[in-house]
């Protein structure tokens, strides 16, 4: 299978999993000190990676939480920031300008920060109260499952946390199975839409971050393909007027609470375009994850599926995923 | 000037303004009873109209507030909903399915709702604790300035409220001036991009709702033109890789706290495309609005400017703004 190293992925997952105890300690410590609210903040794709966790807290936790870009947060501030706030930051490079600037600002204000980075010795880690180095291991979400899951457990909002965290041990292996299951479909998709002049991407709930991120940070940023991403309920308030026989529509179908909203999109798109594709969470085999936890892990699993599309796209189009016109190439 | 009735707009504005005392009474009443948090929720464009008010509260108020679509709220719920929550809803028709269903759910749960509608005798008003009928008068935002402004005043977060609310009396007249100032530019824009196969729309802060809304609910829904809308900081994390010499980029430039983020977009776009347009709040004359309040009224004022683009588009393209393929035309 193209650029697929199942064993390496599992080994990396084990290393990411080994951070569990340390991350839970951070969660316990900040909970003990008190949490008035939580800010998830980063830049671009990293912000999108945190969307499901803000979504999770919005629906299931009494702790107020907010998701915003570091640049906005820096420019605008928030009256809700106080000594008991927690600011959670994510930057793979650990040197994203606005994210680092925000950590410095919080340091000055005496507000606790927890940063997730992928490298040793980064400016972001240096200016954070707590820093977790995940060394780029996948799934990226693992650190957040431990951090947010533990905080919610202590807050009596996730009593199954221990079972969930134990099952996560098998997540990387299960993601490999999904990658294999979806690969031929991913290749077919990449071949079919490699030169599409426009694509509509739709998703909802905790897959909204993935929808937004894949459309903007893979198709646009890495492949220079034009997209519009829109959430499943919002699709019917504008974008769907653009759907015609030959317009590509892609749905990332959730198995969480918003699935009925996704199904409505599927029904519509099936009727009005012959270029409809869906990647449906329900179709993926996850042998080691209990049914009740499947919706929580879907951002990781959907990433594993879409990663196959990305690898086929760069191969078929002879356009490396790392190729940029502007990002870190020119000054702006 | 094409389809422009300045006098009618001012008369309508006076009627909208006459609702001030009633709306302030509602604000005082709910404040007195206690507010633990505020949910702004609606569907499509109506949600986008409320974005600036959630943004305003996020940065300037200690009261937690959340913005989400009615469909998501219904599907997912929120652990933060409690007896002291306020749910604010907006539906012009007063019969938007999910918005009405949400009001009914809140009614069952005993949670206070405040609805803004544009018609008498609507299902939404019937199922709301408080309903304000603005009869479709513009600016649509007026009711929210009174409601949120007053709540924040009582909360000691907007001491200039009375002065602000007094000045709003002249806002419709000032918006007419802006419409006249921008009209020739709007016409030129409509002529130039009437057949554009793709446009990137960028904005930030309290103009993000306008950016999203104009792109999706006017260009896509009413004119069937392909767009991508993205916030100014996010622009640099994907979408900007699509900018080339002939790609249209439109910036709605704020004069609020996020203006530096917009300026960065302007600098980039000026360099890499010859199809860059900006509608800059700073260029608009608002004779009766104090400098300190200009950023607060910019969603209304930018609407007045963009409305000129819409009217020229439907005229030049011979495509009425009311024409739909699907919305309220077919079942879905």
XYZ file of C-alpha atoms in Angstrom:
664
model
C 0.000 0.000 0.000
C 1.353 3.419 -0.978
C 3.584 5.019 1.692
C 2.101 2.882 4.469
C 4.126 1.699 7.459
C 1.659 0.099 9.869
C 4.325 -1.026 12.300
C 5.910 2.417 12.615
C 2.491 3.949 13.251
C 1.810 1.519 16.103
C 5.267 2.105 17.623
C 4.685 5.864 17.462
C 1.255 5.414 19.018
C 2.820 3.496 21.907
C 5.206 6.367 22.537
C 2.328 8.860 22.465
C 0.379 6.611 24.825
C 3.281 6.496 27.265
C 2.624 10.201 27.992
C -0.719 9.317 29.604
C 0.380 9.399 33.247
C 2.239 12.697 32.900
C -0.692 14.358 31.160
C -3.167 13.061 33.732
C -0.948 14.533 36.464
C -1.191 17.943 34.816
C -4.974 17.568 34.578
C -5.236 16.621 38.260
C -3.005 19.494 39.335
C -4.904 22.215 37.453
C -8.235 20.777 38.570
C -7.104 20.843 42.194
C -6.019 24.465 41.884
C -9.396 25.284 40.306
C -10.599 25.905 36.754
C -13.014 28.752 36.026
C -12.875 28.302 32.262
C -10.731 26.891 29.457
C -9.455 28.605 26.304
C -8.349 26.477 23.359
C -6.193 28.645 21.158
C -3.700 28.169 18.321
C -3.270 29.037 14.668
C -4.698 27.413 11.511
C -4.835 23.628 11.454
C -3.830 23.370 15.128
C -6.916 25.329 16.074
C -9.031 22.944 14.028
C -7.464 19.951 15.798
C -8.744 21.360 19.105
C -12.289 22.030 17.788
C -13.627 18.590 18.821
C -12.428 19.119 22.382
C -14.120 22.476 22.706
C -17.231 20.895 21.139
C -17.054 18.041 23.643
C -16.786 20.427 26.590
C -19.549 22.686 25.224
C -22.005 19.829 25.231
C -20.838 17.674 28.147
C -19.064 19.913 30.668
C -20.237 22.658 32.987
C -16.834 24.369 32.644
C -17.137 27.250 30.137
C -14.763 26.793 27.216
C -13.854 28.872 24.212
C -12.042 28.177 20.933
C -10.330 31.048 19.169
C -7.281 31.762 17.061
C -4.214 33.024 18.907
C -4.094 36.081 16.629
C -7.675 37.046 17.510
C -7.121 36.369 21.196
C -4.034 38.588 21.173
C -5.754 41.394 19.279
C -9.032 41.391 21.150
C -8.480 39.864 24.601
C -11.246 38.418 26.740
C -13.028 39.748 29.807
C -13.441 36.102 30.844
C -9.729 35.534 31.421
C -8.924 35.323 35.117
C -6.461 33.722 37.519
C -8.377 30.440 37.384
C -8.463 30.243 33.606
C -6.535 27.562 31.730
C -5.185 28.352 28.273
C -4.432 25.305 26.132
C -2.139 25.836 23.138
C -0.999 23.600 20.293
C 1.849 24.170 17.870
C 3.676 21.367 16.128
C 6.751 23.466 15.449
C 6.491 25.110 18.870
C 7.440 28.406 17.264
C 4.213 29.639 15.612
C 4.476 33.399 16.042
C 1.054 34.319 17.447
C 0.829 31.185 19.589
C 4.173 31.931 21.241
C 3.222 35.610 21.694
C 0.027 34.548 23.429
C 1.890 32.190 25.779
C 4.199 35.081 26.699
C 1.233 37.328 27.386
C -0.350 34.713 29.663
C 3.000 34.300 31.444
C 2.997 38.051 32.178
C -0.602 37.915 33.395
C 0.098 34.902 35.609
C -2.433 32.683 33.837
C -1.725 28.975 33.534
C -0.956 27.551 30.086
C -0.697 23.961 28.891
C 1.075 23.582 25.567
C 1.318 20.612 23.259
C 4.377 20.704 21.003
C 6.175 18.211 18.774
C 9.799 19.154 19.366
C 12.283 19.584 22.164
C 13.383 23.001 23.293
C 10.761 25.216 21.667
C 9.939 28.843 22.520
C 6.332 27.810 23.170
C 7.314 25.200 25.773
C 9.736 27.686 27.306
C 6.941 30.186 27.946
C 4.260 27.715 29.098
C 3.363 26.618 32.620
C 3.124 23.022 31.426
C 4.415 21.657 28.144
C 3.851 18.216 26.688
C 6.154 17.092 23.903
C 4.394 14.536 21.712
C 7.291 14.380 19.190
C 4.887 14.403 16.256
C 3.401 11.050 17.174
C -0.038 10.215 15.854
C -2.868 10.350 16.589
C -2.323 14.002 17.471
C -5.506 13.921 19.555
C -4.182 11.414 22.095
C -2.737 14.064 24.445
C -6.093 15.885 24.405
C -8.075 12.740 25.190
C -5.969 12.293 28.324
C -6.015 15.963 29.293
C -9.663 16.835 28.675
C -10.944 13.361 29.528
C -9.237 13.456 32.932
C -10.426 17.003 33.677
C -13.996 15.954 32.868
C -13.670 12.774 34.929
C -12.628 14.752 38.019
C -15.537 17.114 37.301
C -17.887 14.058 37.376
C -18.687 14.445 33.713
C -16.922 11.391 32.294
C -17.195 8.459 34.663
C -16.033 5.990 31.996
C -12.738 7.792 31.541
C -10.473 4.966 32.762
C -12.099 2.463 30.406
C -11.880 4.955 27.551
C -8.222 5.766 28.206
C -7.394 2.043 28.453
C -9.059 1.342 25.112
C -7.096 4.146 23.455
C -4.049 1.891 23.697
C -5.448 0.028 20.679
C -6.474 3.102 18.714
C -3.362 3.369 16.495
C -3.727 -0.295 15.500
C -7.405 0.179 14.732
C -6.582 3.279 12.688
C -4.232 1.172 10.579
C -7.100 -1.213 9.803
C -9.306 1.722 8.773
C -6.531 3.073 6.541
C -6.361 -0.288 4.796
C -10.144 -0.596 4.532
C -10.509 2.812 2.917
C -7.407 2.854 0.718
C -8.930 1.771 -2.586
C -11.807 4.219 -2.139
C -9.306 6.961 -1.272
C -7.289 6.233 -4.385
C -10.383 6.255 -6.565
C -11.444 9.569 -5.024
C -8.012 11.100 -5.596
C -7.978 9.970 -9.217
C -11.477 11.279 -9.865
C -11.065 14.707 -8.273
C -7.374 15.392 -8.830
C -8.231 18.260 -11.187
C -11.598 19.355 -9.779
C -11.972 23.111 -10.157
C -14.108 23.277 -6.988
C -15.276 20.959 -4.200
C -17.830 21.385 -1.405
C -16.831 19.683 1.868
C -19.492 19.152 4.537
C -19.353 17.845 8.109
C -20.707 18.468 11.578
C -20.225 18.058 15.320
C -16.775 16.910 16.314
C -15.955 16.283 12.638
C -16.440 19.948 11.769
C -12.804 20.706 12.685
C -11.657 17.848 10.417
C -13.886 19.075 7.569
C -12.589 22.630 7.847
C -9.010 21.495 8.316
C -8.905 18.994 5.476
C -10.451 21.431 3.071
C -8.193 24.341 4.035
C -4.922 22.797 5.204
C -4.679 19.835 2.836
C -6.677 20.550 -0.314
C -6.046 24.303 -0.385
C -2.679 24.686 1.335
C -0.980 21.484 0.215
C -2.669 20.794 -3.122
C -3.835 24.254 -4.269
C -7.339 22.980 -4.984
C -10.361 25.285 -4.542
C -12.801 24.253 -1.835
C -15.679 25.487 0.244
C -16.227 23.873 3.625
C -19.531 24.258 5.412
C -21.195 22.566 8.374
C -24.094 20.193 7.720
C -26.851 22.465 9.085
C -25.371 25.581 7.439
C -25.127 23.815 4.059
C -28.878 24.363 3.611
C -28.619 28.111 4.183
C -26.643 29.089 1.113
C -24.021 26.748 -0.278
C -26.448 24.041 -1.408
C -27.760 26.394 -4.126
C -24.445 25.754 -5.921
C -25.029 22.019 -6.131
C -25.697 20.855 -9.677
C -25.259 17.615 -11.548
C -21.460 17.788 -11.844
C -20.473 19.629 -8.652
C -18.387 17.492 -6.260
C -19.810 17.272 -2.737
C -17.968 15.365 -0.004
C -19.543 14.501 3.346
C -17.660 13.357 6.444
C -20.447 11.488 8.155
C -20.372 11.406 11.945
C -21.834 8.726 14.163
C -22.329 11.203 16.992
C -25.341 13.302 17.917
C -25.277 15.322 14.699
C -25.582 12.291 12.401
C -29.184 13.188 11.436
C -27.892 16.560 10.171
C -25.328 14.724 8.027
C -27.935 12.297 6.714
C -29.992 15.229 5.493
C -26.983 16.400 3.461
C -26.462 12.886 2.079
C -30.104 12.655 0.998
C -29.978 16.006 -0.722
C -26.625 15.487 -2.431
C -27.556 12.012 -3.686
C -30.499 13.598 -5.450
C -28.925 16.689 -7.000
C -25.357 15.758 -7.960
C -23.803 12.633 -9.419
C -20.473 13.640 -7.848
C -21.296 12.847 -4.231
C -18.857 11.020 -1.945
C -19.192 10.222 1.706
C -16.698 8.939 4.218
C -18.924 7.372 6.838
C -17.637 6.681 10.347
C -20.163 3.851 10.680
C -18.463 1.933 7.894
C -15.107 1.790 9.669
C -14.036 -1.225 11.722
C -12.800 -0.343 15.210
C -12.439 -3.698 16.920
C -11.008 -2.403 20.180
C -13.147 0.679 20.769
C -16.501 0.346 22.561
C -19.526 1.607 20.662
C -20.121 4.329 23.252
C -16.639 5.778 22.632
C -16.669 5.670 18.825
C -18.013 9.220 18.414
C -15.250 10.578 20.665
C -12.433 9.098 18.587
C -13.847 9.972 15.188
C -11.545 12.942 14.505
C -8.523 10.606 14.809
C -10.123 7.851 12.760
C -11.360 10.173 10.011
C -7.859 11.618 9.821
C -6.488 8.108 9.227
C -8.965 7.658 6.384
C -8.363 11.042 4.764
C -4.610 10.658 5.101
C -4.950 7.982 2.442
C -6.615 10.500 0.116
C -3.768 12.963 0.736
C -1.055 10.419 -0.050
C -2.765 9.359 -3.266
C -3.342 12.978 -4.283
C 0.312 13.934 -3.972
C 1.292 10.790 -5.831
C -1.201 11.040 -8.686
C -0.804 14.800 -9.082
C 2.968 14.731 -8.621
C 2.445 17.570 -6.143
C 4.169 16.924 -2.779
C 2.096 17.722 0.305
C 4.963 19.893 1.521
C 5.036 22.183 -1.540
C 4.114 25.807 -0.785
C 3.908 29.031 -2.754
C 3.998 31.353 0.256
C 3.865 29.677 3.690
C 7.301 30.033 5.287
C 8.608 30.720 1.756
C 8.057 34.482 1.447
C 7.630 37.201 4.070
C 4.131 38.550 4.663
C -29.362 55.680 -7.707
C -30.542 52.127 -8.453
C -33.365 50.886 -6.178
C -32.521 53.433 -3.461
C -35.166 55.009 -1.244
C -33.314 57.001 1.403
C -36.434 58.419 2.983
C -38.117 55.050 3.393
C -34.975 53.680 5.033
C -34.933 56.514 7.572
C -38.649 56.090 8.313
C -38.103 52.360 8.861
C -35.130 53.123 11.079
C -37.308 55.399 13.221
C -39.811 52.601 13.679
C -37.038 50.181 14.650
C -35.670 52.793 17.036
C -39.049 53.203 18.696
C -38.653 49.663 20.084
C -35.765 50.826 22.297
C -37.690 51.284 25.558
C -39.477 47.932 25.264
C -36.250 46.077 24.520
C -34.427 47.784 27.380
C -37.225 46.696 29.711
C -36.687 43.089 28.678
C -32.939 43.486 29.277
C -33.538 44.965 32.742
C -35.997 42.263 33.662
C -33.772 39.317 32.707
C -30.752 40.959 34.347
C -32.698 41.406 37.583
C -33.745 37.749 37.552
C -30.114 36.770 36.956
C -28.122 35.652 33.929
C -25.651 32.774 34.210
C -24.895 32.672 30.484
C -26.305 33.606 27.079
C -26.830 31.427 24.014
C -27.180 33.080 20.614
C -28.798 30.584 18.306
C -30.559 30.587 14.945
C -30.135 29.180 11.442
C -27.979 30.349 8.517
C -27.764 34.093 7.940
C -29.603 34.870 11.185
C -26.851 33.128 13.102
C -24.271 35.223 11.290
C -26.159 38.417 12.182
C -25.713 37.524 15.868
C -21.978 36.719 15.520
C -20.849 40.305 16.331
C -22.862 40.291 19.543
C -21.353 37.058 20.736
C -17.927 38.425 19.737
C -18.641 41.626 21.677
C -19.632 39.689 24.788
C -16.670 37.300 24.463
C -14.225 40.174 24.636
C -16.020 42.710 26.844
C -18.370 40.835 29.165
C -17.821 38.482 32.070
C -21.073 36.686 31.199
C -20.249 33.475 29.298
C -21.862 33.453 25.861
C -22.068 30.932 23.065
C -23.054 31.107 19.392
C -24.368 27.973 17.729
C -26.843 26.910 15.094
C -30.273 25.890 16.324
C -29.918 22.533 14.551
C -26.656 21.768 16.386
C -28.052 22.964 19.705
C -31.087 20.703 19.279
C -29.023 17.690 18.271
C -26.271 18.021 20.845
C -27.598 20.027 23.805
C -25.365 21.812 26.290
C -24.365 20.984 29.840
C -24.145 24.747 30.422
C -27.881 25.324 30.014
C -29.522 26.059 33.344
C -32.443 27.963 34.857
C -30.504 31.229 34.671
C -29.538 30.867 31.027
C -30.937 33.206 28.394
C -31.440 31.890 24.861
C -31.625 34.584 22.183
C -33.165 33.575 18.851
C -33.567 35.349 15.518
C -35.777 34.374 12.599
C -37.115 36.854 10.078
C -39.966 34.609 9.023
C -40.541 33.505 12.608
C -41.152 29.982 11.346
C -37.641 28.589 10.684
C -38.056 24.927 11.589
C -35.085 24.295 13.879
C -35.316 27.710 15.536
C -38.967 27.153 16.456
C -38.208 23.607 17.641
C -35.490 24.973 19.908
C -37.809 27.615 21.381
C -40.322 24.853 22.146
C -37.643 22.777 23.832
C -36.590 25.738 26.009
C -40.243 26.334 26.870
C -40.482 22.746 28.125
C -37.266 23.113 30.121
C -38.406 26.410 31.653
C -35.492 28.376 30.196
C -36.047 32.003 29.197
C -35.956 32.871 25.492
C -35.882 36.239 23.762
C -36.816 36.110 20.088
C -36.453 38.701 17.378
C -38.905 38.219 14.518
C -40.095 40.322 11.586
C -43.763 39.405 11.441
C -46.831 39.341 13.617
C -48.235 36.118 14.948
C -45.350 33.737 14.332
C -44.797 30.287 15.860
C -41.431 31.465 17.187
C -42.959 34.421 19.071
C -45.714 32.140 20.356
C -43.192 29.811 21.989
C -40.808 32.483 23.353
C -40.735 34.099 26.791
C -40.164 37.482 25.160
C -40.627 38.337 21.497
C -39.678 41.538 19.725
C -41.256 42.192 16.339
C -38.981 44.429 14.272
C -41.199 44.148 11.156
C -38.143 43.732 8.913
C -36.878 47.223 9.631
C -33.195 47.897 9.049
C -30.627 47.929 10.454
C -31.431 44.448 11.686
C -28.827 44.895 14.432
C -30.682 47.721 16.210
C -32.679 45.435 18.511
C -29.447 43.674 19.525
C -27.645 46.937 20.283
C -30.416 47.792 22.734
C -30.671 44.313 24.208
C -26.996 43.423 24.602
C -25.885 47.016 25.224
C -28.330 47.371 28.092
C -27.418 43.998 29.606
C -23.744 44.978 29.506
C -24.480 48.422 30.955
C -26.265 46.899 33.953
C -23.307 44.519 34.292
C -20.975 47.579 34.481
C -19.339 46.667 31.208
C -20.659 49.447 28.967
C -20.920 52.717 30.875
C -21.374 54.738 27.668
C -24.498 52.835 26.734
C -26.942 55.768 26.976
C -24.773 57.934 24.722
C -24.350 55.041 22.288
C -28.078 54.275 22.184
C -28.870 57.974 21.682
C -26.464 58.211 18.750
C -28.041 55.151 17.118
C -31.020 57.382 16.310
C -28.916 58.795 13.461
C -27.506 55.486 12.260
C -30.023 54.841 9.441
C -29.372 58.336 8.036
C -25.627 57.801 8.221
C -26.005 54.411 6.541
C -27.754 56.150 3.650
C -24.755 58.447 3.223
C -22.412 55.429 3.181
C -24.620 53.713 0.581
C -24.316 56.784 -1.635
C -20.564 57.107 -1.054
C -19.898 53.507 -2.015
C -22.394 53.104 -4.841
C -20.127 53.705 -7.833
C -17.465 51.408 -6.368
C -20.154 48.786 -5.711
C -21.380 49.010 -9.290
C -17.868 48.712 -10.667
C -17.246 45.681 -8.432
C -20.482 44.022 -9.567
C -19.640 44.596 -13.223
C -16.119 43.279 -12.840
C -16.945 40.116 -10.888
C -20.416 39.278 -12.183
C -19.104 36.112 -13.829
C -16.164 35.311 -11.535
C -15.786 31.537 -11.248
C -14.441 31.885 -7.675
C -13.916 34.613 -5.065
C -12.093 34.646 -1.722
C -13.788 36.812 0.949
C -11.821 37.760 4.043
C -12.760 39.584 7.263
C -12.268 39.487 11.006
C -13.601 40.437 14.428
C -17.167 41.659 14.399
C -17.111 41.712 10.587
C -16.490 37.975 10.413
C -20.261 37.312 10.545
C -20.784 39.777 7.680
C -17.980 38.185 5.641
C -19.357 34.682 6.129
C -22.926 35.798 5.587
C -22.333 37.868 2.465
C -20.301 35.137 0.867
C -22.760 32.355 1.701
C -26.191 33.985 1.836
C -25.821 36.560 -0.931
C -23.165 35.427 -3.399
C -23.837 31.694 -3.059
C -27.497 31.508 -2.119
C -28.849 34.477 -4.079
C -26.418 34.710 -6.998
C -25.092 31.126 -7.294
C -21.483 32.351 -7.374
C -18.702 30.195 -5.906
C -16.934 31.651 -2.897
C -14.634 30.798 -0.031
C -14.863 32.898 3.109
C -12.066 32.841 5.646
C -11.110 34.981 8.639
C -8.084 37.266 8.342
C -5.768 35.273 10.627
C -6.885 31.934 9.167
C -6.304 33.171 5.599
C -2.568 32.623 6.127
C -3.019 29.001 7.162
C -4.230 27.556 3.886
C -6.427 29.620 1.601
C -3.748 32.164 0.675
C -1.880 29.467 -1.276
C -4.672 29.776 -3.877
C -4.003 33.461 -4.490
C -2.510 34.087 -7.909
C -2.449 37.015 -10.292
C -6.074 36.728 -11.429
C -7.805 35.362 -8.326
C -10.360 37.805 -6.829
C -9.786 38.558 -3.140
C -12.185 40.806 -1.230
C -11.411 42.188 2.228
C -13.958 43.731 4.598
C -11.612 45.894 6.621
C -12.565 46.510 10.238
C -11.613 49.519 12.306
C -11.844 47.481 15.517
C -9.158 45.623 17.426
C -8.498 43.142 14.619
C -7.612 45.817 12.025
C -3.891 44.844 12.080
C -4.922 41.304 11.058
C -6.876 42.752 8.122
C -3.988 45.007 7.115
C -1.760 41.967 6.847
C -4.233 40.449 4.369
C -4.350 43.706 2.393
C -0.556 43.856 2.176
C -0.342 40.275 0.981
C -3.193 40.485 -1.518
C -1.937 43.746 -3.025
C 1.314 41.965 -3.796
C 0.078 38.662 -5.194
C -3.152 39.381 -7.086
C -4.259 42.210 -9.322
C -7.878 41.400 -8.440
C -7.915 42.731 -4.884
C -10.784 44.844 -3.539
C -11.303 46.165 -0.059
C -14.301 47.765 1.574
C -12.716 49.741 4.387
C -14.781 50.908 7.357
C -12.352 53.801 7.859
C -13.309 55.274 4.480
C -16.986 55.601 5.398
C -18.453 58.864 6.676
C -20.487 58.472 9.864
C -21.166 62.044 10.932
C -23.341 61.216 13.921
C -21.454 58.304 15.432
C -18.608 58.948 17.887
C -15.245 57.476 16.968
C -15.315 55.173 19.988
C -18.591 53.592 18.797
C -17.673 53.145 15.125
C -16.325 49.599 15.579
C -19.559 48.538 17.285
C -21.796 49.647 14.414
C -19.636 48.300 11.610
C -21.760 45.220 10.861
C -24.726 47.521 10.101
C -22.652 49.973 8.097
C -20.849 47.301 6.089
C -24.238 45.775 5.300
C -25.369 49.131 3.890
C -22.291 49.217 1.657
C -22.559 45.600 0.474
C -26.283 45.962 -0.128
C -25.278 48.251 -3.020
C -23.166 45.435 -4.484
C -26.117 43.033 -4.194
C -28.523 45.389 -5.953
C -26.091 45.999 -8.802
C -25.357 42.280 -9.106
C -29.000 41.312 -9.515
C -29.465 44.133 -12.006
C -26.372 43.496 -14.134
C -26.738 39.720 -14.053
C -30.505 39.778 -14.491
C -30.626 37.343 -11.581
C -33.077 38.467 -8.850
C -31.806 38.158 -5.281
C -34.927 36.144 -4.460
C -34.313 33.432 -7.074
C -33.637 29.982 -5.608
C -33.055 26.490 -6.960
C -33.870 24.648 -3.752
C -34.507 26.799 -0.672
C -38.215 26.637 0.111
C -38.686 25.416 -3.478
C -38.142 21.669 -3.097
C -38.387 19.382 -0.063
C -35.151 18.174 1.503
